[in-house]
XYZ file of C-alpha atoms in Angstrom:
593
model
C 35.917 113.257 36.902
C 39.036 112.725 34.840
C 42.356 114.014 33.856
C 43.553 117.095 36.056
C 40.561 117.137 38.219
C 41.362 113.416 39.252
C 44.616 114.142 40.367
C 43.578 117.296 42.234
C 41.062 115.532 43.967
C 43.422 112.517 44.752
C 45.944 115.525 46.165
C 43.517 116.901 48.422
C 42.399 113.445 49.721
C 45.838 111.772 49.963
C 48.334 114.581 49.877
C 51.231 116.070 47.769
C 52.692 112.937 47.358
C 50.453 111.683 44.323
C 51.978 114.050 42.185
C 55.452 112.130 42.534
C 53.721 109.008 41.287
C 54.806 107.667 37.783
C 55.912 104.645 36.036
C 59.747 104.988 37.795
C 58.250 105.476 41.156
C 55.992 102.347 40.891
C 58.710 100.266 39.914
C 60.947 101.178 42.826
C 57.781 100.971 45.172
C 57.091 97.740 44.097
C 60.498 96.361 44.473
C 60.911 97.706 47.999
C 57.588 96.206 49.164
C 58.389 92.530 48.916
C 61.358 92.203 51.381
C 59.510 94.458 53.509
C 56.338 92.335 53.609
C 58.855 89.313 54.563
C 60.303 91.071 57.400
C 56.980 92.042 58.891
C 56.047 88.458 59.106
C 57.959 87.275 62.143
C 57.796 90.700 63.879
C 53.952 90.880 63.669
C 53.845 87.466 65.092
C 56.438 87.947 67.756
C 55.065 91.673 68.835
C 51.613 90.366 69.081
C 52.537 87.661 71.639
C 54.352 90.525 73.588
C 51.155 92.458 73.583
C 49.242 89.455 75.026
C 47.094 88.746 71.820
C 46.924 85.638 69.599
C 49.772 85.981 66.786
C 47.422 86.384 64.224
C 46.496 89.879 65.346
C 50.120 90.937 64.568
C 49.758 89.694 60.969
C 46.391 91.619 60.810
C 48.066 94.787 62.233
C 50.898 94.680 59.736
C 48.544 95.059 57.120
C 45.678 97.398 57.309
C 47.018 100.098 59.579
C 50.000 100.013 57.047
C 48.551 100.843 54.043
C 45.744 103.411 55.871
C 48.491 105.452 57.276
C 50.459 105.496 54.355
C 47.594 106.604 51.899
C 46.586 109.440 54.454
C 49.850 110.374 56.276
C 52.738 112.664 55.258
C 55.901 110.729 55.228
C 57.258 109.059 51.809
C 59.028 105.941 53.734
C 57.352 105.513 57.064
C 55.479 102.418 57.647
C 53.159 101.539 60.412
C 52.296 98.432 62.302
C 52.979 96.845 65.507
C 55.903 97.792 67.437
C 57.840 96.332 70.409
C 57.226 99.577 72.560
C 53.565 99.753 71.800
C 53.183 95.883 72.522
C 54.712 96.083 75.734
C 52.877 99.494 76.908
C 49.319 97.838 75.813
C 49.900 94.646 77.718
C 51.205 96.752 80.861
C 47.757 98.728 80.646
C 45.531 96.259 79.833
C 46.679 93.305 81.696
C 44.956 94.347 85.106
C 41.743 94.695 83.430
C 41.429 91.415 81.827
C 43.386 88.103 81.205
C 45.910 88.143 78.408
C 44.348 86.468 75.168
C 41.024 86.267 76.485
C 37.988 87.441 74.617
C 37.667 90.155 77.113
C 41.301 91.328 76.938
C 40.966 91.167 72.681
C 37.878 93.309 72.844
C 39.276 95.903 75.166
C 42.642 96.168 72.957
C 40.429 96.700 69.964
C 38.363 99.399 71.783
C 41.770 101.171 72.999
C 43.062 101.102 69.624
C 40.037 103.007 68.014
C 40.055 105.443 71.136
C 43.899 106.033 70.417
C 43.193 106.699 66.698
C 40.359 109.004 67.426
C 42.599 110.970 70.056
C 45.524 111.049 67.082
C 43.153 112.183 64.598
C 41.688 115.101 66.726
C 45.624 116.042 67.086
C 45.897 116.222 63.547
C 42.661 118.105 62.917
C 43.084 120.466 65.705
C 46.579 121.309 63.767
C 48.480 120.680 66.909
C 51.344 119.198 64.834
C 53.436 122.252 65.490
C 54.522 120.831 68.696
C 56.593 118.393 66.849
C 58.793 121.343 65.731
C 60.565 121.233 69.142
C 62.411 117.985 68.477
C 65.660 119.195 66.875
C 67.746 117.850 63.999
C 70.298 116.902 66.755
C 67.990 115.064 68.768
C 66.476 112.982 65.603
C 70.305 112.196 64.702
C 70.811 110.713 67.993
C 67.723 108.968 68.038
C 68.276 107.489 64.638
C 71.794 106.056 65.544
C 70.522 104.923 68.819
C 67.571 103.001 66.857
C 70.068 101.605 64.436
C 72.263 100.194 67.144
C 69.342 98.882 68.796
C 67.859 97.124 65.617
C 71.541 95.812 65.101
C 71.891 94.464 68.992
C 68.333 92.922 68.486
C 69.120 91.343 65.510
C 72.064 89.520 67.145
C 69.482 87.276 68.605
C 68.203 85.740 65.304
C 71.859 85.953 63.737
C 73.331 84.074 66.513
C 70.083 81.915 67.541
C 70.161 83.116 71.190
C 67.647 81.484 73.482
C 66.468 84.839 75.024
C 62.931 86.434 75.352
C 61.720 88.774 73.039
C 62.133 91.911 75.563
C 65.589 91.104 76.551
C 67.657 94.158 77.362
C 70.543 95.007 74.732
C 73.262 94.323 77.597
C 71.938 90.826 77.909
C 71.824 90.275 74.143
C 75.568 91.658 73.918
C 76.491 89.375 76.963
C 74.929 86.435 75.285
C 76.316 87.055 71.709
C 79.838 87.545 72.943
C 79.659 84.151 74.285
C 78.411 82.684 71.043
C 81.167 84.117 68.987
C 83.575 81.251 70.368
C 81.432 78.897 68.219
C 81.763 80.054 64.681
C 80.217 76.891 63.124
C 76.899 78.050 64.523
C 74.635 77.799 61.488
C 72.516 80.915 62.248
C 76.038 82.758 62.058
C 76.732 81.577 58.805
C 73.257 82.186 57.171
C 73.171 85.552 58.596
C 77.045 86.416 57.502
C 75.775 85.140 53.925
C 72.920 87.272 53.784
C 74.872 90.121 55.063
C 77.693 89.763 52.275
C 75.261 88.999 49.598
C 72.974 92.100 50.462
C 76.181 94.211 50.551
C 77.902 93.023 47.332
C 74.487 93.364 45.555
C 74.113 96.757 46.741
C 77.412 97.762 45.386
C 77.374 96.386 42.042
C 74.118 98.002 41.249
C 71.750 99.870 43.672
C 68.899 99.928 41.444
C 68.807 96.186 42.113
C 66.542 94.628 44.788
C 69.692 93.953 47.052
C 67.505 93.155 50.261
C 65.450 90.403 48.516
C 68.708 88.934 47.015
C 70.201 88.899 50.232
C 67.300 87.052 51.670
C 67.197 84.746 48.804
C 70.911 83.801 49.322
C 70.522 83.283 53.208
C 67.406 81.383 52.484
C 69.066 78.824 50.142
C 72.153 78.304 52.672
C 69.852 77.502 55.567
C 67.740 75.435 53.280
C 71.011 73.632 52.375
C 72.023 73.460 56.069
C 68.777 71.864 57.091
C 68.683 69.444 54.605
C 72.276 68.298 54.737
C 73.548 69.850 58.063
C 73.501 66.581 59.977
C 76.217 65.189 57.634
C 78.464 68.331 58.022
C 77.980 68.152 61.806
C 75.629 71.107 61.871
C 72.238 71.701 63.734
C 69.158 73.097 62.151
C 68.530 76.714 61.357
C 65.580 78.389 62.996
C 62.873 79.375 60.428
C 59.706 81.431 60.654
C 57.337 78.317 61.256
C 53.857 78.131 61.260
C 51.850 81.223 60.059
C 47.865 81.566 60.708
C 45.580 83.134 58.128
C 46.115 86.676 57.340
C 42.868 88.121 56.151
C 41.748 90.739 58.525
C 37.933 89.944 59.641
C 35.890 92.779 60.308
C 35.310 93.367 64.012
C 32.974 95.771 66.320
C 35.113 96.792 69.330
C 32.784 96.190 72.497
C 33.327 97.294 76.026
C 31.364 98.564 79.193
C 30.088 102.155 78.920
C 31.304 102.553 82.498
C 34.975 101.608 81.733
C 35.021 104.358 79.072
C 36.634 107.109 81.593
C 39.484 104.384 82.578
C 39.945 103.476 78.665
C 40.137 107.034 77.762
C 43.235 107.504 80.042
C 44.898 104.454 78.724
C 44.302 105.636 75.198
C 45.405 109.168 76.016
C 48.680 107.543 77.454
C 49.305 105.184 74.631
C 48.536 108.063 71.922
C 51.315 110.097 73.384
C 53.460 107.444 72.909
C 52.575 106.325 69.664
C 52.644 109.833 68.074
C 56.154 110.641 69.492
C 57.360 107.701 67.800
C 55.703 107.877 64.689
C 56.636 111.746 64.160
C 60.098 111.071 65.370
C 60.623 108.397 62.959
C 59.257 110.445 60.322
C 61.170 113.470 60.666
C 64.330 111.434 61.467
C 63.815 109.318 57.903
C 63.070 112.923 56.366
C 66.340 113.921 57.299
C 67.916 111.861 54.848
C 65.538 111.679 52.088
C 65.130 115.449 51.814
C 61.522 115.611 52.381
C 59.295 117.841 54.348
C 56.950 116.334 56.845
C 53.680 117.803 57.451
C 52.903 116.958 61.053
C 49.461 117.195 61.048
C 48.835 115.328 58.030
C 50.892 112.553 59.478
C 48.880 112.655 62.787
C 45.900 112.366 60.640
C 47.036 109.617 58.905
C 48.166 107.629 62.113
C 44.547 108.121 63.660
C 42.954 106.780 60.597
C 45.002 103.706 60.487
C 43.901 102.794 64.279
C 40.498 103.771 63.752
C 39.996 101.590 60.733
C 42.303 98.850 62.110
C 40.377 98.623 65.352
C 37.381 97.641 63.103
C 39.443 95.098 61.200
C 40.643 93.045 64.145
C 43.977 95.269 64.380
C 45.437 96.368 67.495
C 47.592 99.476 68.283
C 50.075 100.596 65.507
C 52.293 103.635 64.824
C 55.677 104.227 62.682
C 57.555 101.050 62.898
C 61.636 101.625 62.612
C 62.087 97.807 61.702
C 60.063 98.616 58.930
C 60.486 102.030 57.767
C 64.441 101.965 57.591
C 64.421 98.953 55.193
C 61.790 100.653 53.148
C 64.048 103.571 52.698
C 67.113 101.732 52.286
C 65.393 99.438 49.523
C 64.675 102.448 47.574
C 60.982 102.955 48.167
C 59.810 106.691 46.652
C 56.187 107.228 47.530
C 53.756 105.908 50.268
C 52.717 103.253 47.598
C 55.313 101.248 48.845
C 53.805 100.802 52.154
C 50.612 100.160 50.432
C 52.286 97.362 48.329
C 53.836 95.796 51.268
C 50.502 95.428 52.947
C 49.194 93.885 49.993
C 52.275 91.612 49.157
C 52.051 90.613 52.835
C 48.523 89.392 52.548
C 49.057 87.568 49.194
C 52.128 86.069 50.232
C 50.445 84.358 53.405
C 47.280 83.420 51.338
C 49.417 81.778 48.461
C 52.906 81.313 49.686
C 52.377 80.142 53.073
C 54.341 76.802 52.989
C 57.556 78.869 51.617
C 57.403 81.753 53.862
C 57.375 79.257 56.960
C 60.912 78.507 55.871
C 62.468 81.852 55.915
C 65.317 81.432 58.199
C 65.255 84.089 61.181
C 68.895 84.614 60.720
C 68.744 86.019 57.303
C 66.095 88.589 58.649
C 68.366 89.475 61.127
C 71.143 89.608 58.764
C 69.282 92.264 56.692
C 68.504 94.189 59.861
C 72.158 94.296 60.414
C 72.583 95.816 56.988
C 69.929 98.391 57.437
C 71.516 99.278 60.773
C 75.106 99.867 59.427
C 73.593 101.941 56.376
C 72.052 104.402 58.945
C 74.921 104.908 61.128
C 75.696 108.447 59.573
C 79.369 108.565 60.998
C 80.461 111.516 58.430
C 77.419 113.462 60.170
C 78.894 112.842 63.479
C 82.185 114.011 62.736
C 80.778 117.279 61.279
C 78.778 117.994 64.233
C 81.800 117.242 66.291
C 83.815 120.084 64.602
C 81.203 122.774 64.164
C 79.187 122.278 67.531
C 80.215 120.562 70.824
C 76.750 121.372 72.634
C 74.762 119.914 69.825
C 77.073 116.616 69.649
C 76.192 116.352 73.363
C 72.749 116.536 72.913
C 72.899 114.051 70.088
C 74.945 111.928 72.248
C 72.653 111.873 74.994
C 69.894 110.899 73.027
C 71.624 108.311 71.507
C 72.416 106.848 74.724
C 68.615 107.274 76.309
C 67.538 105.475 73.149
C 69.760 102.359 74.158
C 68.988 102.274 77.841
C 65.344 103.537 78.002
C 62.021 103.443 75.810
C 62.013 105.183 72.579
C 59.606 107.798 73.713
C 61.636 108.504 76.619
C 64.733 109.041 74.641
C 62.834 111.808 72.391
C 61.580 113.421 75.652
C 64.893 113.552 76.949
C 66.676 114.732 73.752
C 63.982 117.830 73.445
C 64.007 118.726 77.157
C 67.824 118.857 76.651
C 67.558 120.948 73.549
C 65.222 123.351 74.986
C 67.418 123.829 78.099
C 70.327 124.722 76.034
C 68.196 127.183 73.664
C 66.849 128.864 76.870
C 70.296 128.976 78.671
C 71.552 130.840 74.969
C 68.464 133.147 74.901
C 68.723 133.952 78.570
C 71.957 135.956 77.744
C 71.017 138.091 74.940
C 74.020 140.072 73.570
C 74.279 143.798 74.525
C 77.164 145.420 72.504
C 78.396 148.895 73.301
C 78.564 150.917 69.977
C 80.388 153.863 68.651
C 82.036 155.380 65.528
C 85.629 154.442 64.693
C 85.993 157.555 62.442
C 84.739 160.938 61.437
C 84.443 160.161 57.792
C 81.425 160.853 55.804
C 80.476 157.210 55.124
C 81.488 156.030 58.769
C 79.568 153.166 60.177
C 78.841 152.349 63.836
C 81.244 149.452 64.876
C 81.377 147.501 68.096
C 83.875 148.817 70.480
C 85.034 145.781 71.922
C 86.026 144.736 68.410
C 88.095 147.879 67.459
C 91.864 147.594 66.826
C 92.361 150.773 68.468
C 90.690 151.878 71.757
C 88.189 154.101 70.983
C 86.859 157.148 73.201
C 83.148 157.282 73.884
C 81.165 160.506 74.229
C 80.723 161.094 77.972
C 76.948 161.724 78.063
C 75.693 159.325 75.482
C 75.939 155.733 75.414
C 75.092 153.754 72.312
C 74.244 149.927 73.043
C 73.033 147.185 70.420
C 70.471 144.914 71.950
C 70.687 141.522 70.142
C 67.995 139.117 71.261
C 64.403 138.525 73.146
C 64.001 140.286 76.413
C 61.601 137.870 78.266
C 61.498 136.687 81.548
C 64.013 134.157 81.349
C 66.554 136.948 79.955
C 65.335 139.907 82.464
C 67.965 139.103 85.053
C 70.780 138.993 82.594
C 69.574 142.388 80.915
C 69.119 144.312 84.173
C 72.381 143.192 85.827
C 73.935 144.505 82.517
C 72.015 147.904 82.599
C 72.986 148.302 86.241
C 76.604 147.773 85.458
C 76.603 150.327 82.804
C 74.932 152.933 85.490
C 77.478 151.931 88.234
C 80.541 152.709 86.226
C 82.381 155.820 87.223
C 81.416 158.957 85.124
C 79.159 156.769 82.848
C 76.962 158.530 80.292
C 73.446 159.583 81.567
C 71.894 159.289 78.220
C 71.207 155.773 76.453
C 70.483 155.193 72.999
C 69.735 151.639 72.469
C 69.917 150.090 68.667
C 66.713 147.659 69.180
C 66.466 146.614 65.565
C 67.686 143.118 66.859
C 65.426 143.032 69.754
C 62.903 140.472 68.489
C 60.476 140.039 71.338
C 59.605 141.735 74.414
C 57.014 140.272 77.119
C 55.539 141.976 80.177
C 58.545 141.151 82.512
C 60.897 142.608 79.598
C 58.908 145.735 79.184
C 59.432 146.256 83.025
C 62.945 146.145 82.518
C 62.728 149.278 80.342
C 60.171 150.999 82.513
C 62.524 150.667 85.243
C 65.735 151.849 83.191
C 64.040 154.751 81.914
C 63.168 155.924 85.367
C 66.429 155.602 86.678
C 67.889 157.588 83.720
C 65.864 160.201 84.211
C 66.193 160.378 87.953
C 69.790 161.038 87.452
C 69.183 163.439 84.768
C 69.438 161.553 81.968
C 67.200 159.868 79.464
C 66.421 156.828 77.347
C 66.120 156.561 73.362
C 65.406 153.704 70.997
C 66.509 153.524 67.451
C 64.257 151.199 65.208
C 62.089 149.197 67.796
C 60.443 146.122 65.783
C 56.598 146.404 65.325
C 55.951 143.707 67.788
C 57.850 145.454 70.305
C 56.001 148.613 69.653
C 52.880 146.908 70.197
C 53.754 145.646 73.539
C 54.887 149.280 74.482
C 51.393 150.574 73.577
C 49.542 148.165 75.242
C 51.715 148.706 78.572
C 51.509 152.578 78.013
C 55.397 152.960 77.857
C 55.293 154.743 74.443
C 53.210 157.735 76.482
C 55.819 157.424 79.353
C 58.960 157.658 77.381
C 57.448 159.971 74.271
C 57.290 159.223 70.876
C 60.088 161.607 70.199
C 62.506 159.465 71.910
C 61.888 156.724 69.228
C 63.600 156.939 66.092
C 63.650 155.402 62.671
C 67.345 156.137 61.454
C 70.453 156.691 63.473
C 71.535 160.261 61.756
C 68.155 161.570 62.802
C 68.513 160.226 66.494
C 71.908 161.724 67.037
C 70.893 164.770 65.513
C 67.927 164.925 67.779
C 69.815 163.619 71.116
C 72.915 165.684 70.929
C 71.252 169.222 71.344
C 69.679 167.769 74.305
C 72.962 166.924 76.247
C 74.463 169.190 78.968
C 76.142 172.222 77.261
C 78.543 172.738 79.912
C 80.159 169.225 79.576
C 79.921 169.371 76.012
C 82.044 172.960 76.223
C 84.774 171.144 78.127
C 84.771 167.725 75.989
C 87.615 166.885 73.209
C 85.932 163.416 72.408
C 83.642 165.099 69.903
C 82.636 161.626 68.342
C 79.474 163.026 66.902
C 79.251 165.568 63.958
C 76.644 167.228 65.629
C 78.797 168.297 68.619
C 79.190 171.851 69.293
C 82.334 173.419 67.981
C 84.421 174.487 71.179
C 85.144 177.957 71.941
C 87.819 179.560 69.954
C 91.080 180.524 72.160
C 92.001 184.013 73.132
């Protein structure tokens, strides 16, 4: 297999991103990979500790799942690996079953990882990824901004050398950081500041430069000088990454008692929901900035395969990582190969450059994360949303706050529920506009009576109403109240012509509304008619028998034939006294003697 056949097979296996690969993308992805690999080292070690596992498992989990998820997923920029939330959740669910760090605990963690992967793969294979469409762009914007602030706040722990546990809340970090600001000679602050400034300057000078790596080198050189000569300057040492265990992930066979399978499946189901929610939210949020279209089903399959394969190579639960994905995007990565290169780079770095990597200052890594966080705060977009839609602004703001005060998956859930509530509120009150003709000109068109500059007289026997929106169970009360109000008006027209071209959807409750309206109109000597009902609406009416009730001659394809048919059916005695005559078809008044 060669040439076009090989590319076609690769596209089917890995996805359409393979068509983007060329010499320029390979260079960009390679440049983005190295600083990302450096960022992954301390995070992997810290997150494994949070999960109750030996630190080396964090490095394993930053390598294998990273490459597999990128190769088989959808996003160009998302990098998978261990995360803070997943690590804490795994520890909370497994700690009651075995002692943290014990061989039994490690075996359960690997088994749960494989089960999570199977569930994630199943979600993608069954094409349930459309559920991700309910996460609105406003929710993603709030999530992204909140995540950026979270990254910045947690980066302060290393930039200011704060003695706080890894899981410290943002408020505790900010309070501790504010106290440390009174000591500007803290060497970690100097290193973090140099890293941040060097990164900004390099990026502004030429975006094609590996500015994250240059910033890290600048901060590393300052930290080396302080650790070597700082005592003479009255400065203490700068914290570094420290000892790094071996990084080659050994094969493993997850083992557990078969009797525990139902219990482990329950744990895996909860963790799969949390991991998928984080991964797809991160992928969609980053895609908003890159202009990519995300295939949620392929993304779920990629995440599932990464955990299935990872579980057999001593890796614990992974998902899309904000701390690695955002720097990957900012560093100029263009295809998923950047994640693959990052995994390979991390493996090689630990194998051949271990002594050098152990001297990387944590404050320099914190400085890089501060830069990434600032670059992701899209202030211009917030201002635009504030000008155009205050409701969506409130949803984005609520999601941002939720991201800061609760877990990421809960923040996405809160924002999504808020979006759905707003959507239901909007759709539960479909517009029902009274229509009429403003002139008798040959080219006249229907106009909304409430928008007419000059008050218009209506036909005393025929009301024309334009229905805009779906009539479903949530909108039934509003539509019913509006129809009742029309009938309760004094001397109201007994015939009603509904312009239903914009009535997009009708459920059983909505069909019953029109059945009741037909019965009421006919009981008072009038009738009900529809202009251009949509095919889906007609299908619902056929199944419910409504078309037989109303009669096919009450459904019209155009307004002219509708009015030409309805007007002769009106009460001729009222027409004889009428002086409004809003239709061409109205009978002429008798000549005066």
